[in-house]
Short mmCIF file of C-alpha atoms and ligand atoms in Angstrom, two decimals:
data_model
loop_
_atom_site.label_atom_id
_atom_site.label_comp_id
_atom_site.label_asym_id
_atom_site.label_seq_id
_atom_site.Cartn_x
_atom_site.Cartn_y
_atom_site.Cartn_z
CA MET K 82 51.86 21.92 -12.78
CA PHE K 83 50.67 20.63 -9.42
CA ASP K 84 52.55 17.33 -9.40
CA ASP K 85 55.61 18.65 -7.60
CA LEU K 86 53.86 21.28 -5.48
CA PHE K 87 54.58 19.53 -2.18
CA SER K 88 57.70 17.68 -3.33
CA LEU K 89 61.04 17.99 -1.55
CA LYS K 90 62.84 15.74 -4.01
CA ASP K 91 66.63 16.10 -3.84
CA ARG K 92 66.44 19.00 -1.37
CA ILE K 93 69.19 19.05 1.27
CA ALA K 94 67.83 19.78 4.75
CA VAL K 95 69.05 20.26 8.31
CA VAL K 96 66.59 19.80 11.18
CA THR K 97 67.98 20.79 14.57
CA GLY K 98 66.68 18.73 17.46
CA GLY K 99 65.68 16.08 14.93
CA GLY K 100 66.48 13.21 17.26
CA ARG K 101 63.03 13.13 18.85
CA GLY K 102 59.73 14.96 19.23
CA ILE K 103 58.63 17.59 16.72
CA GLY K 104 62.03 17.67 14.98
CA LYS K 105 61.89 13.93 14.37
CA MET K 106 58.35 14.30 12.98
CA ILE K 107 59.49 17.03 10.57
CA ALA K 108 62.62 15.08 9.55
CA GLY K 109 60.49 11.99 8.81
CA GLY K 110 58.03 14.09 6.79
CA PHE K 111 60.84 15.67 4.75
CA VAL K 112 62.43 12.27 4.04
CA ALA K 113 59.04 10.94 2.90
CA ARG K 114 58.74 13.85 0.43
CA GLY K 115 62.18 13.09 -1.07
CA ALA K 116 64.64 15.25 0.89
CA LYS K 117 68.01 14.23 2.31
CA VAL K 118 67.88 15.31 5.94
CA TYR K 119 70.67 15.87 8.47
CA ILE K 120 69.43 15.78 12.06
CA THR K 121 71.19 17.21 15.10
CA SER K 122 70.88 16.69 18.84
CA ARG K 123 73.33 16.54 21.72
CA SER K 124 72.63 12.86 22.30
CA GLU K 125 74.66 10.94 19.74
CA GLU K 126 72.81 7.75 20.58
CA GLU K 127 69.33 9.22 20.04
CA CYS K 128 70.41 11.00 16.86
CA GLN K 129 71.83 7.78 15.39
CA ALA K 130 68.84 5.67 16.40
CA THR K 131 66.46 8.15 14.76
CA ALA K 132 68.54 8.38 11.59
CA GLN K 133 68.52 4.60 11.36
CA GLU K 134 64.75 4.51 11.89
CA LEU K 135 64.08 7.16 9.23
CA GLY K 136 66.25 5.43 6.61
CA PRO K 137 69.28 6.14 4.42
CA ASN K 138 68.16 9.67 3.53
CA CYS K 139 68.35 10.71 7.18
CA ILE K 140 71.85 11.37 8.49
CA SER K 141 72.89 11.74 12.11
CA ALA K 142 74.92 14.90 12.81
CA PRO K 143 75.09 15.16 16.61
CA GLY K 144 76.26 18.34 18.32
CA ASP K 145 75.28 21.16 20.67
CA ILE K 146 73.90 23.93 18.48
CA SER K 147 74.13 26.48 21.29
CA SER K 148 77.92 26.27 20.81
CA GLN K 149 79.62 28.20 17.99
CA GLU K 150 82.22 25.43 17.65
CA ASP K 151 79.55 22.79 17.02
CA ILE K 152 77.69 25.11 14.63
CA ASP K 153 80.92 25.55 12.65
CA GLN K 154 81.49 21.79 12.56
CA LEU K 155 77.96 21.16 11.31
CA VAL K 156 78.27 23.79 8.59
CA ALA K 157 81.67 22.39 7.50
CA ARG K 158 80.19 18.91 7.24
CA ILE K 159 77.28 20.04 5.05
CA LYS K 160 79.64 22.15 2.94
CA ASP K 161 82.01 19.21 2.35
CA ASN K 162 79.26 16.63 1.74
CA GLU K 163 76.69 18.68 -0.17
CA GLY K 164 78.02 22.12 -1.13
CA GLN K 165 74.56 23.61 -0.52
CA LEU K 166 71.70 23.74 1.97
CA ASP K 167 68.11 24.13 0.75
CA LEU K 168 66.09 23.78 3.96
CA LEU K 169 67.04 24.74 7.52
CA VAL K 170 64.61 23.96 10.34
CA ASN K 171 65.54 25.67 13.61
CA ASN K 172 63.57 23.36 15.85
CA ALA K 173 65.78 22.56 18.88
CA GLY K 174 64.49 24.35 21.94
CA ALA K 175 64.51 24.26 25.71
CA ALA K 176 62.23 25.48 28.50
CA TRP K 177 62.87 26.43 32.11
CA GLY K 178 60.14 26.89 34.68
CA ALA K 179 60.60 28.43 38.14
CA PRO K 180 58.62 30.77 40.41
CA PHE K 181 59.18 34.44 39.58
CA ALA K 182 61.18 35.21 42.75
CA GLU K 183 63.50 32.25 42.25
CA TYR K 184 63.90 32.33 38.48
CA PRO K 185 67.65 31.71 37.94
CA MET K 186 69.86 33.68 35.56
CA HIS K 187 71.56 30.51 34.31
CA GLY K 188 68.14 29.10 33.33
CA TRP K 189 67.30 32.34 31.56
CA ASP K 190 70.61 32.30 29.66
CA LYS K 191 70.31 28.64 28.66
CA VAL K 192 66.84 29.17 27.18
CA MET K 193 67.69 32.40 25.39
CA ALA K 194 70.93 30.93 24.01
CA LEU K 195 69.25 27.90 22.47
CA ASN K 196 65.88 29.36 21.45
CA VAL K 197 66.94 32.74 20.05
CA ARG K 198 70.72 33.02 19.68
CA SER K 199 71.25 29.63 18.01
CA PRO K 200 68.70 30.11 15.22
CA PHE K 201 70.28 33.48 14.37
CA PHE K 202 73.87 32.20 14.31
CA LEU K 203 72.95 28.99 12.50
CA ILE K 204 71.28 31.03 9.76
CA GLN K 205 74.30 33.34 9.66
CA ALA K 206 76.76 30.42 9.43
CA PHE K 207 74.67 28.58 6.82
CA HIS K 208 74.04 31.73 4.77
CA PRO K 209 76.57 30.97 1.99
CA LEU K 210 75.23 27.41 1.65
CA LEU K 211 71.62 28.62 1.72
CA CYS K 212 72.50 31.04 -1.09
CA ALA K 213 74.37 28.43 -3.14
CA ASN K 214 71.37 26.90 -4.93
CA ALA K 215 68.69 29.52 -4.28
CA THR K 216 66.86 31.32 -7.08
CA ALA K 217 63.72 33.47 -7.21
CA ASP K 218 61.79 30.49 -8.62
CA CYS K 219 63.31 27.95 -6.26
CA PRO K 220 64.21 29.72 -3.01
CA SER K 221 65.95 28.12 -0.05
CA LYS K 222 63.84 27.93 3.09
CA VAL K 223 64.34 28.59 6.79
CA ILE K 224 61.62 27.42 9.16
CA ASN K 225 61.91 28.47 12.78
CA VAL K 226 59.91 26.57 15.39
CA SER K 227 58.61 28.90 18.09
CA SER K 228 55.49 28.29 20.17
CA VAL K 229 51.99 29.57 20.79
CA ASP K 230 53.54 30.81 24.04
CA GLY K 231 55.26 33.44 21.91
CA LEU K 232 51.90 34.61 20.53
CA ARG K 233 50.06 34.98 23.85
CA ILE K 234 51.05 34.48 27.47
CA SER K 235 50.67 31.14 29.20
CA ALA K 236 50.02 30.73 32.92
CA HIS K 237 53.18 28.68 33.45
CA GLU K 238 56.13 30.46 35.03
CA THR K 239 58.36 29.85 32.02
CA TYR K 240 59.38 33.49 31.71
CA ALA K 241 62.46 33.08 29.50
CA TYR K 242 60.72 30.51 27.30
CA GLN K 243 57.74 32.73 26.53
CA ALA K 244 59.97 35.76 25.87
CA SER K 245 62.32 33.66 23.71
CA LYS K 246 59.51 32.38 21.51
CA ALA K 247 58.06 35.88 21.04
CA ALA K 248 61.58 37.01 20.13
CA LEU K 249 61.88 34.21 17.59
CA ASN K 250 58.59 35.22 15.97
CA HIS K 251 59.86 38.78 15.61
CA LEU K 252 63.32 37.67 14.48
CA THR K 253 61.60 35.59 11.79
CA ARG K 254 60.07 38.73 10.28
CA ARG K 255 63.28 40.74 10.51
CA LEU K 256 65.39 38.02 8.91
CA ALA K 257 62.72 37.34 6.29
CA ALA K 258 62.98 40.97 5.18
CA ARG K 259 66.78 40.74 4.85
CA LEU K 260 67.11 37.24 3.38
CA ILE K 261 64.40 37.44 0.72
CA GLU K 262 66.97 39.62 -1.08
CA ASP K 263 69.07 36.42 -1.41
CA HIS K 264 66.12 34.17 -2.38
CA ILE K 265 65.94 32.68 1.10
CA VAL K 266 62.40 32.50 2.48
CA VAL K 267 62.09 32.62 6.27
CA ASN K 268 58.94 31.56 8.13
CA CYS K 269 58.00 30.22 11.53
CA ILE K 270 55.73 27.51 12.92
CA ALA K 271 54.23 28.09 16.38
CA PRO K 272 53.08 24.71 17.72
CA GLY K 273 50.41 24.33 20.36
CA ALA K 274 50.19 21.16 22.44
CA PHE K 275 52.18 18.19 21.14
CA PRO K 276 53.02 15.20 23.35
CA THR K 277 56.84 15.28 23.50
CA LYS K 278 59.55 15.21 26.15
CA ILE K 279 59.66 19.00 26.54
CA ASN K 280 55.91 19.05 27.11
CA ARG K 281 55.30 16.60 29.92
CA ALA K 282 51.82 17.95 30.68
CA VAL K 283 50.59 17.14 27.19
CA ARG K 284 52.36 13.78 27.13
CA ASP K 285 50.99 12.64 30.48
CA ARG K 286 47.52 14.27 30.46
CA ALA K 287 46.61 14.47 26.76
CA ASP K 288 42.94 13.53 27.17
CA GLU K 289 42.34 15.97 30.02
CA LEU K 290 44.08 18.86 28.25
CA ALA K 291 42.35 18.12 24.94
CA SER K 292 39.09 19.45 26.38
CA HIS K 293 40.69 22.94 26.61
CA ILE K 294 41.65 22.95 22.92
CA PRO K 295 39.01 24.08 20.38
CA ALA K 296 39.85 21.09 18.14
CA LYS K 297 39.36 18.82 21.20
CA ARG K 298 42.62 16.97 20.76
CA VAL K 299 46.36 17.46 21.09
CA GLY K 300 48.64 17.70 18.04
CA ARG K 301 49.61 14.69 15.98
CA LEU K 302 52.42 13.80 13.60
CA GLU K 303 50.54 14.85 10.47
CA ASP K 304 49.50 18.16 12.06
CA ILE K 305 53.11 19.31 12.22
CA VAL K 306 54.42 17.55 9.09
CA GLY K 307 51.75 19.12 6.85
CA PRO K 308 52.60 22.77 7.64
CA ALA K 309 56.36 22.06 7.61
CA VAL K 310 56.21 20.40 4.17
CA PHE K 311 53.96 23.20 2.90
CA LEU K 312 56.41 25.90 3.97
CA ALA K 313 59.46 23.92 2.80
CA SER K 314 58.07 23.06 -0.64
CA LYS K 315 57.12 25.07 -3.70
CA ALA K 316 53.60 25.32 -2.25
CA GLY K 317 54.89 27.78 0.36
CA ASN K 318 57.21 29.88 -1.83
CA TYR K 319 55.07 33.04 -1.61
CA VAL K 320 54.57 32.90 2.17
CA VAL K 321 57.30 35.08 3.66
CA GLY K 322 57.92 36.16 7.27
CA GLU K 323 54.81 34.38 8.54
CA THR K 324 54.34 32.74 11.93
CA LEU K 325 51.81 29.95 11.52
CA ALA K 326 50.00 28.82 14.67
CA VAL K 327 49.56 25.03 14.56
CA ASP K 328 47.48 24.62 17.66
CA GLY K 329 43.95 23.33 17.02
CA GLY K 330 42.56 26.84 17.38
CA LEU K 331 44.08 27.67 20.76
CA THR K 332 45.41 31.07 19.70
CA TYR K 333 43.02 32.39 17.07
CA ALA K 334 39.84 30.36 17.52
CA SER K 335 39.39 30.40 21.29
CA TYR K 336 37.11 32.68 23.35
CA ASP K 337 39.30 32.19 26.36
CA ALA K 338 42.89 32.21 25.14
CA PHE K 339 44.29 34.15 28.09
CA ASN K 340 42.55 32.19 30.81
CA LEU K 341 43.06 28.69 29.51
CA ALA K 342 44.84 26.24 31.73
CA ALA K 343 48.40 26.38 30.46
CA LEU K 344 49.07 23.54 28.11
CA GLU K 345 52.81 23.67 27.88
CA VAL K 346 55.70 22.20 29.78
N1 NAP D 109 55.83 19.85 22.27
C1 NAP D 109 55.10 20.94 22.31
O1 NAP D 109 53.94 20.93 22.73
C2 NAP D 109 55.69 22.24 21.82
C3 NAP D 109 54.85 23.35 21.84
C4 NAP D 109 55.33 24.56 21.38
C5 NAP D 109 56.63 24.66 20.90
N2 NAP D 109 57.41 23.55 20.89
C6 NAP D 109 58.79 23.72 20.36
O2 NAP D 109 59.09 22.67 19.47
C7 NAP D 109 60.50 22.47 19.44
C8 NAP D 109 60.80 20.99 19.61
O3 NAP D 109 60.38 20.59 20.90
P1 NAP D 109 59.83 19.14 21.23
O4 NAP D 109 58.49 19.31 21.77
O5 NAP D 109 60.04 18.23 20.09
O6 NAP D 109 60.81 18.79 22.46
P2 NAP D 109 61.82 17.58 22.71
O7 NAP D 109 61.16 16.28 22.46
O8 NAP D 109 62.40 17.85 24.03
O9 NAP D 109 62.94 17.75 21.57
C9 NAP D 109 63.91 18.74 21.64
C10 NAP D 109 65.03 18.37 20.69
O10 NAP D 109 66.01 19.40 20.71
C11 NAP D 109 67.29 18.82 20.97
N3 NAP D 109 68.16 19.78 21.64
C12 NAP D 109 67.97 20.35 22.86
N4 NAP D 109 69.02 21.14 23.17
C13 NAP D 109 69.87 21.06 22.12
C14 NAP D 109 71.13 21.64 21.84
N5 NAP D 109 71.73 22.48 22.70
N6 NAP D 109 71.75 21.35 20.67
C15 NAP D 109 71.17 20.49 19.79
N7 NAP D 109 69.96 19.92 19.99
C16 NAP D 109 69.34 20.20 21.15
C17 NAP D 109 66.97 17.60 21.82
O11 NAP D 109 68.03 16.63 21.82
P3 NAP D 109 69.17 16.59 22.96
O12 NAP D 109 68.49 16.80 24.28
O13 NAP D 109 69.81 15.25 22.80
O14 NAP D 109 70.11 17.69 22.62
C18 NAP D 109 65.73 17.08 21.10
O15 NAP D 109 66.12 16.35 19.95
C19 NAP D 109 61.08 23.35 20.56
O16 NAP D 109 61.61 24.53 20.02
C20 NAP D 109 59.86 23.65 21.42
O17 NAP D 109 59.98 24.86 22.13
C21 NAP D 109 56.99 22.34 21.35
#
């Protein structure tokens, strides 16, 4: 009964922004559990290098997922090659920081387009393929990747980013309510501090920042893979519309969440 609880054997997955960082970690974790994973990123080179590194069950599918044309191309490719999609991870994201008085509209639009609009329209475009193989006992899964910055404010002047991640948390619940009707389970992971390109502070000052985190360290590969595999597999089938903070206690186990030195970007 428990043998296949965390298995992703033969599941077809798409991980946006899978070329590096958290998306690459999730893609690698899914491949290790038996899934066939398509990864996207704008950089064709990075996408291909990562697919090669993760092995034959990881396939490079480069494109800009903030563009409807590229979304349509990606969906057509999965439709032609697989005829179904079991797991969609909306991980690609961008941040923009600027002082309040100078915060530019083009930065705002770029962040909102990628972090909120793209997940919605990807889910919409993939809906027929997500329905194709989904049943009440074996639902398809959507996992959005937001941020702890969408659960509480951070001191950084990343206004659009923080609003976009809060919007994604809320959108997760709204879509979960609609899509459970079609046996598609929608959840969200809100990472804390992981050393990646988007989060230079964590990458460059991990030891210093670790002292502000209740768990006394920044996030690691297994910290993000575990929750992603849990939500994607049978183990997570009855968790619906949840936003799971994966942050070493920063959000829910800290006395000082609002005054902490900002850990992102
Ligand atoms: N690292 C953290 O501490 C942290 C904390 C909270 C939340 N998060 C969230 O985790 C997610 C992943 O971030 P990360 O830390 O792994 O950052 P990252 O290393 O910068 O990775 C971002 C990925 O998204 C891709 N991407 C960006 N724009 C894209 C577009 N328009 N179309 C397709 N792919 C695009 C990037 O590739 P290209 O540039 O080649 O397109 C890259 O593969 C983001 O949503 C981020 O907000 C991260």
